[in-house]
Amino acid sequence: MPEQYLYFQNRLRLPMHLRKLKTGNDSFDHIAHGGLPLGRTTLVAGSSGSAKTLFGAQFLAMGIQLYNQPGVFVTFEEQADDIRRNLKSLNWDIDTWEKEGKWIFVDAAPKEENIIAVGDFDLSAFRIRLERAVQKCNAQRVVIDSIGSIFTQFHEEMHTIRRELIQVALTLSRLGATSIITAERLEEYGKITRFGVEEFLTDNVIILRNVLHNEKRRRTIEILKFRGSNHEKGENPFSINPEKAIVIIPLSAMNLKHITSNER
Amino acid sequence: MPEQYLYFQNRLRLPMHLRKLKTGNDSFDHIAHGGLPLGRTTLVAGSSGSAKTLFGAQFLAMGIQLYNQPGVFVTFEEQADDIRRNLKSLNWDIDTWEKEGKWIFVDAAPKEENIIAVGDFDLSAFRIRLERAVQKCNAQRVVIDSIGSIFTQFHEEMHTIRRELIQVALTLSRLGATSIITAERLEEYGKITRFGVEEFLTDNVIILRNVLHNEKRRRTIEILKFRGSNHEKGENPFSINPEKAIVIIPLSAMNLKHITSNER
Amino acid sequence: MPEQYLYFQNRLRLPMHLRKLKTGNDSFDHIAHGGLPLGRTTLVAGSSGSAKTLFGAQFLAMGIQLYNQPGVFVTFEEQADDIRRNLKSLNWDIDTWEKEGKWIFVDAAPKEENIIAVGDFDLSAFRIRLERAVQKCNAQRVVIDSIGSIFTQFHEEMHTIRRELIQVALTLSRLGATSIITAERLEEYGKITRFGVEEFLTDNVIILRNVLHNEKRRRTIEILKFRGSNHEKGENPFSINPEKAIVIIPLSAMNLKHITSNER
Amino acid sequence: MPEQYLYFQNRLRLPMHLRKLKTGNDSFDHIAHGGLPLGRTTLVAGSSGSAKTLFGAQFLAMGIQLYNQPGVFVTFEEQADDIRRNLKSLNWDIDTWEKEGKWIFVDAAPKEENIIAVGDFDLSAFRIRLERAVQKCNAQRVVIDSIGSIFTQFHEEMHTIRRELIQVALTLSRLGATSIITAERLEEYGKITRFGVEEFLTDNVIILRNVLHNEKRRRTIEILKFRGSNHEKGENPFSINPEKAIVIIPLSAMNLKHITSNER
Amino acid sequence: MPEQYLYFQNRLRLPMHLRKLKTGNDSFDHIAHGGLPLGRTTLVAGSSGSAKTLFGAQFLAMGIQLYNQPGVFVTFEEQADDIRRNLKSLNWDIDTWEKEGKWIFVDAAPKEENIIAVGDFDLSAFRIRLERAVQKCNAQRVVIDSIGSIFTQFHEEMHTIRRELIQVALTLSRLGATSIITAERLEEYGKITRFGVEEFLTDNVIILRNVLHNEKRRRTIEILKFRGSNHEKGENPFSINPEKAIVIIPLSAMNLKHITSNER
Amino acid sequence: MPEQYLYFQNRLRLPMHLRKLKTGNDSFDHIAHGGLPLGRTTLVAGSSGSAKTLFGAQFLAMGIQLYNQPGVFVTFEEQADDIRRNLKSLNWDIDTWEKEGKWIFVDAAPKEENIIAVGDFDLSAFRIRLERAVQKCNAQRVVIDSIGSIFTQFHEEMHTIRRELIQVALTLSRLGATSIITAERLEEYGKITRFGVEEFLTDNVIILRNVLHNEKRRRTIEILKFRGSNHEKGENPFSINPEKAIVIIPLSAMNLKHITSNER
Ligand SMILES: Nc1ncnc2c1ncn2[C@@H]1O[C@H](COP(=O)(O)OP(=O)(O)OP(=O)(O)O)[C@@H](O)[C@H]1O
Ligand SMILES: Nc1ncnc2c1ncn2[C@@H]1O[C@H](COP(=O)(O)OP(=O)(O)OP(=O)(O)O)[C@@H](O)[C@H]1O
Ligand SMILES: Nc1ncnc2c1ncn2[C@@H]1O[C@H](COP(=O)(O)OP(=O)(O)OP(=O)(O)O)[C@@H](O)[C@H]1O
Ligand SMILES: Nc1ncnc2c1ncn2[C@@H]1O[C@H](COP(=O)(O)OP(=O)(O)OP(=O)(O)O)[C@@H](O)[C@H]1O
Ligand SMILES: Nc1ncnc2c1ncn2[C@@H]1O[C@H](COP(=O)(O)OP(=O)(O)OP(=O)(O)O)[C@@H](O)[C@H]1O
Ligand SMILES: Nc1ncnc2c1ncn2[C@@H]1O[C@H](COP(=O)(O)OP(=O)(O)OP(=O)(O)O)[C@@H](O)[C@H]1O
Ligand SMILES: [Mg+2]
Ligand SMILES: [Mg+2]
Ligand SMILES: [Mg+2]
Ligand SMILES: [Mg+2]
Ligand SMILES: [Mg+2]
Ligand SMILES: [Mg+2]
């Protein structure tokens, strides 16, 4: 078993049932007790600008940089080209990774010429496209950013949203990759997701917050739910660092020292 | 009468009208004044990640481990396989129990091939399937996890939800098993259930909470309603322990000492 | 005039316009200034598990035990059989009373075989059934538990709910019995009833609360409205006692001593 | 000009543009700077049990007792007979007044036989009936209790409610009587009326509150709006007294002493 | 340029781009930095009884009394006759002004005979009527009280409300008069207007509040928006004075002394 | 590369991935770490009167005054003529700039003659008009004020709003200009935009607030989101100054001194 899967088991000496995939972000892997659940889908919900896209991209980038794991980034909202440019501010050279076949964009963002089609986005065609991309690069990490944009066409009909999200999750599950789906939130402390069903349908839920308090903003990350696994509870502050992207300050930081010294 | 039904009557010397089924979780049986009402259905409502599935699974696992009572687990949301894996983290070897015919899964979770059928989920076909499973293993415990997923197709129409939930409860009642139905909540302190009718239709209601306060989470369990029986009132904190699953800290813990010393 | 009607008039020496029916629960009759308005309908609204059914059943049980007044209990939600069993925990032997013709159940709860009919519940057929039961045992007390379940079929259309509730109340009024109708609430301190019209249509409104405060529950009863009569105002705490059922602690307890010494 | 119109003008020596009608309730006439605006309609809005009916009935009763002014009481909700009985608790013998032709009931409350017609209540037929009653006894005071019950049939359609309420108000205005229309509220401190349009359509608005605070109730009355006239502002506590009905404690009570000594 | 336009420019020596029309209410003209924007429409939003009509009427009355500027008062809600009477309490003799051709009522209030037509109020016919009235008296001030009543017929459809309000504003703009349109609010501190679009469509927004705090009322006026001009910010308390109508207490009252001494 | 693009890169020595366009407003460029993202669209959301139009106009005016960059101002709400006049209060002579071809108005505001067409506003025709204007003056800055007015016709249908806004943003993106789109908000601290989707569709979001606190107003500006770039976080107070328009007081003002001394 490759090094990156052993992290959690070694540290806490737990039996090896639900395996974790080390994201490569040490502080996150710490609060996640090892990383993201391997082969499963994690919902990352956050308000506008809460760093959902960054979190997803960092997951792929670290997979490539640290563990040589190829990844697929599905973008429903931003143009692939914009993401490439935005992520350069974090010193990730996606162009090169794309050329090396380690990073594949599935660019499902609306284009000026075919925008009318968005209204009737065909999710089954999309799933085929996703499947091909995963197989092409043998992707072990997948990010879908963000699911909210395709759901608004379902007129807030919970049942359809439930069905479509399950279908995407089942496809991802069959492909075996460890996945992140981002979802939109409208308030920092209210409903967990826009429609109030997404969180029940996914095995794992992470919340990114960007809270305004006394005219200042404070970013936090919380693992709300990991089915079948323990994890740190409650909110952990984080900052966005141009060199290391998302840096979480685990509130149980005592243990962290030990880990990071091991890791580096 | 088997040992596990006598608990409550002996302790409090009450007349033996509404019998309780010892779940096997001592701290829960304490606050429940003996256990879950025998032969009745209990609604367990909680937000995403509040431990509904864990609570239900522990109910079955303890029935098998402590009292040799077979159980049926109906899963509408998670794949049976995922539940098997998740529960291994709690040292329950469901595979073996399944082979021994003590644990039967009714896997009503959506599958990739037949997901469209979910939209028109046929509850009467489901009830027949449930009935067969109960009869096959002579189940004394049943868990349905979770009812919310089939209700979203009824467009929040209270009347239909009322009718369908009653129908499931009546079937369970006829089968004679002691049952748990889990239900979704969107807020920790607001409406008791998603639709605001489920709690009125069931004899017993338990609420699982996962409250965020000062950026920390705190889990509590509350028995809101036991028709025809007394019980501890208010919220009791609990933690999820990899060895003992849900461990409640009864706030009236003085009495507990006595009980637990008796039990072990 | 039988002893149980004189209570209020004697105590406060008021003219005898609106007569009260002593329920037999002294602490309640105290805060109600004599009892429930004779020949009228009182709405008892409460959240799930707030003791609505208990309150109604105690009203009938005490009528039989203390004043030999027969009663009719209409159950729309729980099976009559479940109610019989639940109430045994309070030492009321309904079976016997039923045999003696003092307690009649109108069991309008949904049955497994005919549940589809619930959706189109025929209220005029129901009223005839109610009328026959009242006449058969010469009922002086009637409980309808709970009206909410038949209203959900009217799609929250206020006008229909208004009309149907008035119709039931008029029938009860013609029959001359003193009646209780229970109704559902979703919050402890918000709208008085589920639809926000029921409270305006009935002469008398009582609210049962089960308030969560600092993780503890506290039960209170409040007489919100007695048209044409004075009453104690505000919330009075109560507990559920296996021997005496609902026991109210009147906040103006000084006066109570006197009364209870008179009564016993 | 009869004595009861002069009250306000004399006391404050204001020019005599908008005349007031002394209700006869001194404490109310004090905070109203003389009484209700003569020949106009005043909306009295309150939650269930807030004393709307009492306020209206007292207005008529005092008109008869103190100034020999006949009145019409339109009841849409309670049976006239119930009102008669309820008001006996306040020592008003409406029967006698009815026989003397001083009090006329327009009983528009639903009856058991014709309740279906309520759904399509014909407001123009009602207005004719109202007109005849006013003319028959030469009514100078009119109470309509309560308008809410006929509005629920308009499906919360603001425009229709607006039109119908205006039409009733215009009829009352043409008849020249000083009128009260009661309206329902759902909360003590929120929207002024159920639909949020009634208050804009009437010249005068009075709010009756029955506020729950620390488990106690407190009744207050507030004159929110008197078009074209001054009045006391804010809430004034009141109690319901079996001998004097609604007794307001004006917070500017200094002035009151003088007035009451004048009046009695 | 007549005296009343020079006020603002002289005081603050600003260039003369957006001209102001002195209303004649000194304290208002102070917080408005000279008066209402000349030739533009100002939205005056307030809850029921917040003094919208008074504010509008005072604007016209002062125009006539102090600057001999004729005005048109469009009334959609109150009968012109009621307004005449109401305003007599403030010593404005509108009758006389009407005879002198200085005050014209466009009485668009519903009448008993033609009330059905209100439902389909024809705004283009109304605009022609308005235009004729303005031209007839050469009106320099216009008040429309209140726009809310005609909008309720559009079923809260934002787009239609937007279009109709713009159309009225454009007509007023072409006529060149300085105008006030009143609009309804339901809460003192929430949405600015009933529909949440009106405030975006008008150049200027003033809010009248009548706040309940500790059972007392407090009136305030706030200039929320003056496009293209400075103004005092925040709420200023005001009272209604039988001799001077609305009297604002500017919180920056130091400067006011100087002004008022200049003016009188 | 012209001087105004170098600002940010020089100061912080970051790699030059996402370029910024100096707006010319030093205090804004400071909190924006250089200016607005070059070639991208920024959403400026604010309540009525929060200075959205001012912010947009200042962006164009400074482009012309300081960097000789032509701009296009699309006005959907106010008449171009009104904007011309309003901005004179800030000493910007738009007339002259228009004559010099540096400022082009696309006047899409409703006109009295053709207002019905607004209801069916044709966005593709509009985009062609916009494109021509941009090309005609070689615009490097574009302001669309405000998008909300055309969205209300889509009946709050999120999907259509999403599609239309994306389409406008894509057109702007192709034209290469740096753009501002203003959007309406209803509350100061609640949903970020009227419909709750606009903020997710744009790369950059700025919020203008006009907060009422203790009866006083306080204006603040916050950069909520800059995809691919750092920026100052949280609210910064600002005032509107007749000579310098919007003047922000950066809370990290220490650094500002250095910058402003460099710049002037
Ligand atoms: N290089 C950087 N340095 C510091 N902060 C950055 C950097 N790049 C981005 N950020 C921060 O990250 C935020 C954007 O994060 P991101 O795009 O991941 O949010 P998001 O949750 O995906 O938002 P949306 O819902 O709009 O897609 C920016 O607003 C900025 O505050
Ligand atoms: N082995 C474990 N050790 C500690 N905590 C665990 C363990 N397994 C699960 N948990 C905790 O239990 C939570 C999941 O509980 P569960 O799946 O029962 O919730 P649920 O209420 O069913 O959620 P959902 O609504 O999503 O189905 C996890 O988020 C995790 O916090
Ligand atoms: N024998 C008993 N001793 C003590 N408490 C009891 C006893 N029997 C019932 N209770 C309490 O009464 C509650 C049930 O009351 P009841 O069934 O009257 O409520 P309800 O308002 O009718 O609820 P629902 O809306 O679900 O019908 C139980 O939850 C329990 O807390
Ligand atoms: N004789 C009395 N002595 C004291 N209080 C009384 C008396 N009669 C009535 N009350 C009080 O007045 C209340 C009823 O007032 P009323 O019927 O006028 O209310 P309402 O606002 O019309 O209610 P609804 O909306 O239900 O019609 C009673 O609930 C009671 O508290
Ligand atoms: N002469 C007066 N002296 C003192 N206060 C007065 C006088 N006339 C009117 N008022 C006050 O003004 C209030 C009415 O103001 P106005 O009619 O302008 O309100 P409005 O905002 O137009 O209300 P609506 O929405 O009902 O039309 C009255 O409720 C009263 O409090
Ligand atoms: N010359 C000036 N001096 C000071 N303040 C001014 C000046 N001009 C405008 N203002 C202020 O700016 C506000 C208007 O700003 P602006 O028109 O940009 O707001 P907006 O957000 O576009 O509003 P809307 O949503 O109504 O279009 C005015 O209400 C005023 O308070
Ligand atoms: Mg994103
Ligand atoms: Mg679960
Ligand atoms: Mg019950
Ligand atoms: Mg009443
Ligand atoms: Mg008015
Ligand atoms: Mg603007």
Coordinates of N, CA and C in Angstrom, one line a residue, chain D residues 119-240:
Chain D
G119 N -68.4 29.8 2.3 CA -67.3 29.8 1.4 C -67.5 30.9 0.3
D120 N -68.7 31.2 0.0 CA -68.9 32.2 -1.0 C -69.7 33.3 -0.5
F121 N -69.3 33.7 0.7 CA -70.0 34.8 1.4 C -70.2 36.0 0.5
D122 N -71.5 36.4 0.4 CA -71.8 37.5 -0.5 C -71.8 38.8 0.2
L123 N -70.7 39.6 0.0 CA -70.6 40.8 0.8 C -71.6 41.9 0.4
S124 N -72.1 41.9 -0.8 CA -73.0 42.9 -1.1 C -74.4 42.7 -0.4
A125 N -74.8 41.4 -0.4 CA -76.0 41.1 0.4 C -75.8 41.4 1.8
F126 N -74.6 41.2 2.3 CA -74.4 41.5 3.7 C -74.5 43.0 3.9
R127 N -74.0 43.8 3.0 CA -74.0 45.3 3.2 C -75.5 45.8 3.3
I128 N -76.3 45.2 2.4 CA -77.7 45.6 2.5 C -78.3 45.3 3.9
R129 N -78.0 44.1 4.4 CA -78.5 43.7 5.7 C -78.1 44.6 6.8
L130 N -76.8 44.9 6.7 CA -76.2 45.9 7.6 C -76.9 47.2 7.6
E131 N -77.2 47.7 6.4 CA -77.8 49.0 6.2 C -79.2 49.0 6.8
R132 N -80.0 47.9 6.6 CA -81.3 47.9 7.1 C -81.3 47.9 8.6
A133 N -80.3 47.2 9.2 CA -80.3 47.1 10.7 C -79.9 48.5 11.2
V134 N -79.0 49.2 10.6 CA -78.6 50.5 11.1 C -79.8 51.4 11.0
Q135 N -80.5 51.4 9.9 CA -81.7 52.3 9.7 C -82.8 52.0 10.7
K136 N -83.0 50.7 10.9 CA -84.1 50.2 11.7 C -84.0 50.8 13.2
C137 N -82.8 50.8 13.8 CA -82.7 51.3 15.1 C -82.0 52.6 15.2
N138 N -81.8 53.2 14.0 CA -81.1 54.5 13.9 C -79.8 54.4 14.7
A139 N -79.1 53.4 14.3 CA -77.8 53.1 15.1 C -76.8 54.2 14.9
Q140 N -76.2 54.6 16.0 CA -75.1 55.6 16.0 C -73.7 54.9 16.2
R141 N -73.8 53.6 16.6 CA -72.6 52.8 16.8 C -72.7 51.5 16.1
V142 N -71.7 51.1 15.4 CA -71.7 49.8 14.7 C -70.4 49.0 15.0
V143 N -70.5 47.7 15.3 CA -69.3 46.9 15.5 C -69.4 45.7 14.5
I144 N -68.3 45.5 13.8 CA -68.2 44.3 12.9 C -67.1 43.4 13.4
D145 N -67.5 42.2 13.9 CA -66.6 41.3 14.6 C -66.6 39.9 14.0
S146 N -65.6 39.4 13.3 CA -64.5 40.2 12.9 C -64.3 40.0 11.4
I147 N -63.7 40.9 10.8 CA -63.6 40.9 9.3 C -62.7 39.8 8.8
G148 N -61.8 39.4 9.6 CA -60.8 38.3 9.2 C -61.5 37.1 8.7
S149 N -62.6 36.7 9.3 CA -63.2 35.4 8.9 C -63.7 35.4 7.5
I150 N -64.1 36.6 7.0 CA -64.6 36.6 5.6 C -63.5 36.8 4.6
F151 N -62.3 37.3 5.1 CA -61.2 37.5 4.2 C -60.5 36.2 3.8
T152 N -60.5 35.3 4.7 CA -59.7 34.1 4.5 C -60.2 33.4 3.2
Q153 N -61.4 33.6 2.7 CA -61.8 33.0 1.5 C -61.2 33.6 0.3
F154 N -60.5 34.7 0.4 CA -59.9 35.4 -0.7 C -58.4 35.0 -1.0
H155 N -58.0 33.9 -0.3 CA -56.7 33.2 -0.6 C -55.6 34.2 -0.5
E156 N -55.7 35.1 0.5 CA -54.6 36.0 0.8 C -54.3 36.9 -0.4
E157 N -55.3 37.1 -1.3 CA -55.0 37.9 -2.4 C -55.2 39.4 -2.0
M158 N -54.2 40.1 -1.8 CA -54.2 41.4 -1.2 C -55.2 42.3 -1.9
H159 N -55.2 42.2 -3.3 CA -56.1 43.2 -4.0 C -57.5 43.0 -3.6
T160 N -58.0 41.8 -3.6 CA -59.4 41.6 -3.3 C -59.7 42.0 -1.9
I161 N -58.9 41.7 -1.0 CA -59.1 42.0 0.4 C -59.2 43.6 0.5
R162 N -58.3 44.2 -0.1 CA -58.3 45.7 -0.2 C -59.7 46.2 -0.7
R163 N -60.1 45.7 -1.8 CA -61.3 46.1 -2.4 C -62.5 45.9 -1.5
E164 N -62.6 44.7 -0.9 CA -63.8 44.3 -0.1 C -63.8 45.2 1.2
L165 N -62.7 45.3 1.8 CA -62.6 46.1 3.0 C -63.0 47.6 2.8
I166 N -62.5 48.1 1.7 CA -62.9 49.5 1.3 C -64.4 49.6 1.2
Q167 N -64.9 48.6 0.5 CA -66.4 48.7 0.2 C -67.2 48.7 1.5
V168 N -66.8 47.8 2.5 CA -67.5 47.8 3.7 C -67.3 49.2 4.4
A169 N -66.1 49.7 4.4 CA -65.8 51.0 5.1 C -66.6 52.1 4.4
L170 N -66.7 52.0 3.1 CA -67.5 53.1 2.4 C -69.0 53.0 2.8
T171 N -69.5 51.8 2.9 CA -70.9 51.7 3.3 C -71.1 52.3 4.7
L172 N -70.2 51.9 5.6 CA -70.3 52.4 7.0 C -70.2 53.9 7.0
S173 N -69.3 54.4 6.2 CA -69.2 55.9 6.1 C -70.4 56.6 5.7
R174 N -71.1 56.0 4.6 CA -72.3 56.6 4.2 C -73.4 56.6 5.2
L175 N -73.4 55.5 6.0 CA -74.5 55.4 7.0 C -74.3 56.3 8.2
G176 N -73.1 56.9 8.3 CA -72.8 57.9 9.2 C -72.5 57.5 10.7
A177 N -72.6 56.1 10.9 CA -72.4 55.7 12.2 C -70.9 55.6 12.5
T178 N -70.6 55.7 13.8 CA -69.2 55.5 14.2 C -69.0 54.0 14.4
S179 N -67.9 53.5 13.8 CA -67.8 52.0 13.6 C -66.5 51.5 14.1
I180 N -66.6 50.2 14.5 CA -65.4 49.5 14.9 C -65.4 48.2 14.0
I181 N -64.3 47.9 13.4 CA -64.1 46.6 12.7 C -63.0 45.9 13.4
T182 N -63.2 44.7 13.8 CA -62.1 44.0 14.4 C -61.4 43.1 13.4
A183 N -60.1 42.9 13.7 CA -59.2 42.2 12.7 C -58.3 41.3 13.5
E184 N -57.9 40.2 12.9 CA -57.0 39.2 13.5 C -55.5 39.5 13.3
R185 N -54.8 39.2 14.4 CA -53.3 39.3 14.3 C -52.8 37.9 14.7
L186 N -51.6 37.6 14.2 CA -51.0 36.3 14.6 C -49.9 36.4 15.6
E187 N -49.3 37.6 15.7 CA -48.2 37.8 16.6 C -48.4 39.1 17.4
E188 N -47.8 39.2 18.6 CA -48.1 40.4 19.3 C -47.2 41.6 18.8
Y189 N -46.0 41.3 18.3 CA -45.2 42.4 17.8 C -44.7 42.1 16.4
G190 N -45.5 42.1 15.4 CA -45.0 41.8 14.1 C -45.8 42.6 13.1
K191 N -46.3 42.0 12.1 CA -47.2 42.6 11.2 C -48.4 43.1 12.0
I192 N -48.9 44.3 11.6 CA -50.0 44.9 12.4 C -51.3 44.1 12.2
T193 N -51.5 43.6 11.0 CA -52.7 42.8 10.7 C -52.4 41.5 10.0
R194 N -53.3 40.6 9.9 CA -53.0 39.3 9.2 C -52.5 39.5 7.8
F195 N -53.1 40.3 7.0 CA -52.7 40.4 5.6 C -51.8 41.6 5.3
G196 N -51.6 42.5 6.3 CA -50.7 43.6 6.0 C -51.3 44.7 5.1
V197 N -52.6 44.7 4.9 CA -53.1 45.8 4.1 C -54.3 46.5 4.9
E198 N -54.9 45.8 5.8 CA -56.1 46.3 6.5 C -55.7 47.7 7.1
E199 N -54.6 47.8 7.7 CA -54.3 49.0 8.5 C -54.1 50.2 7.6
F200 N -53.8 50.0 6.3 CA -53.6 51.1 5.5 C -55.0 51.7 5.0
L201 N -56.0 50.9 5.1 CA -57.3 51.2 4.4 C -58.2 51.9 5.4
T202 N -57.9 51.9 6.7 CA -58.8 52.4 7.6 C -58.2 53.7 8.2
D203 N -59.1 54.6 8.6 CA -58.7 55.9 9.1 C -58.0 55.8 10.5
N204 N -58.5 54.8 11.2 CA -58.0 54.7 12.6 C -57.6 53.3 12.9
V205 N -56.5 53.1 13.6 CA -56.1 51.7 14.0 C -55.8 51.7 15.5
I206 N -56.4 50.7 16.2 CA -56.1 50.5 17.6 C -55.6 49.0 17.7
I207 N -54.5 48.8 18.5 CA -54.0 47.5 18.6 C -54.2 47.0 20.1
L208 N -54.8 45.8 20.2 CA -54.9 45.2 21.5 C -53.9 44.1 21.6
R209 N -53.1 44.1 22.7 CA -52.0 43.1 22.8 C -52.2 42.3 24.1
N210 N -51.7 41.1 24.0 CA -51.8 40.2 25.2 C -50.5 39.5 25.2
V211 N -49.5 40.1 25.8 CA -48.1 39.8 25.6 C -47.7 38.8 26.7
L212 N -47.0 37.7 26.2 CA -46.4 36.8 27.2 C -45.0 37.1 27.4
H213 N -44.7 37.4 28.7 CA -43.3 37.8 29.1 C -43.0 37.1 30.4
N214 N -41.9 36.3 30.4 CA -41.6 35.5 31.6 C -42.8 34.7 32.1
E215 N -43.4 34.0 31.2 CA -44.6 33.2 31.6 C -45.8 33.9 32.1
K216 N -45.7 35.2 32.1 CA -46.9 36.0 32.5 C -47.5 36.7 31.3
R217 N -48.8 37.0 31.4 CA -49.4 37.8 30.3 C -49.6 39.3 30.8
R218 N -49.6 40.2 29.9 CA -49.8 41.6 30.1 C -50.6 42.1 29.0
R219 N -51.8 42.7 29.3 CA -52.6 43.3 28.2 C -52.3 44.7 28.0
T220 N -52.2 45.2 26.8 CA -52.0 46.6 26.5 C -52.9 47.0 25.3
I221 N -53.2 48.3 25.3 CA -53.9 48.9 24.2 C -53.1 50.0 23.6
E222 N -53.1 50.1 22.3 CA -52.3 51.2 21.7 C -53.2 51.8 20.6
I223 N -53.3 53.2 20.6 CA -53.8 53.8 19.4 C -52.7 54.1 18.5
L224 N -52.7 53.3 17.4 CA -51.6 53.4 16.4 C -51.8 54.6 15.5
K225 N -53.0 54.8 15.1 CA -53.2 55.9 14.1 C -54.6 56.4 14.3
F226 N -54.7 57.7 14.3 CA -56.0 58.5 14.2 C -55.7 59.5 13.1
R227 N -56.2 59.3 11.9 CA -56.0 60.3 10.9 C -56.7 61.6 11.3
G228 N -55.9 62.7 11.2 CA -56.5 64.0 11.4 C -56.7 64.3 12.9
S229 N -56.0 63.6 13.8 CA -56.2 63.9 15.2 C -55.0 63.5 16.0
N230 N -54.8 64.2 17.1 CA -53.8 63.8 18.0 C -54.3 62.7 18.9
H231 N -53.5 62.0 19.7 CA -53.9 60.9 20.6 C -52.7 60.6 21.4
E232 N -52.9 59.9 22.5 CA -51.8 59.4 23.3 C -51.0 58.3 22.5
K233 N -49.7 58.3 22.6 CA -48.9 57.4 21.8 C -48.4 56.2 22.7
G234 N -48.2 55.1 22.1 CA -47.6 54.0 22.8 C -48.6 53.1 23.5
E235 N -48.1 52.1 24.1 CA -49.0 51.1 24.8 C -49.4 51.5 26.2
N236 N -50.7 51.3 26.5 CA -51.2 51.5 27.8 C -51.7 50.2 28.3
P237 N -51.3 49.8 29.6 CA -51.8 48.5 30.1 C -53.3 48.6 30.4
F238 N -54.0 47.5 30.3 CA -55.4 47.4 30.7 C -55.7 46.1 31.4
S239 N -56.8 46.1 32.1 CA -57.2 44.8 32.7 C -58.7 44.7 32.4
I240 N -59.2 43.4 32.5 CA -60.6 43.2 32.3 C -61.3 43.0 33.6

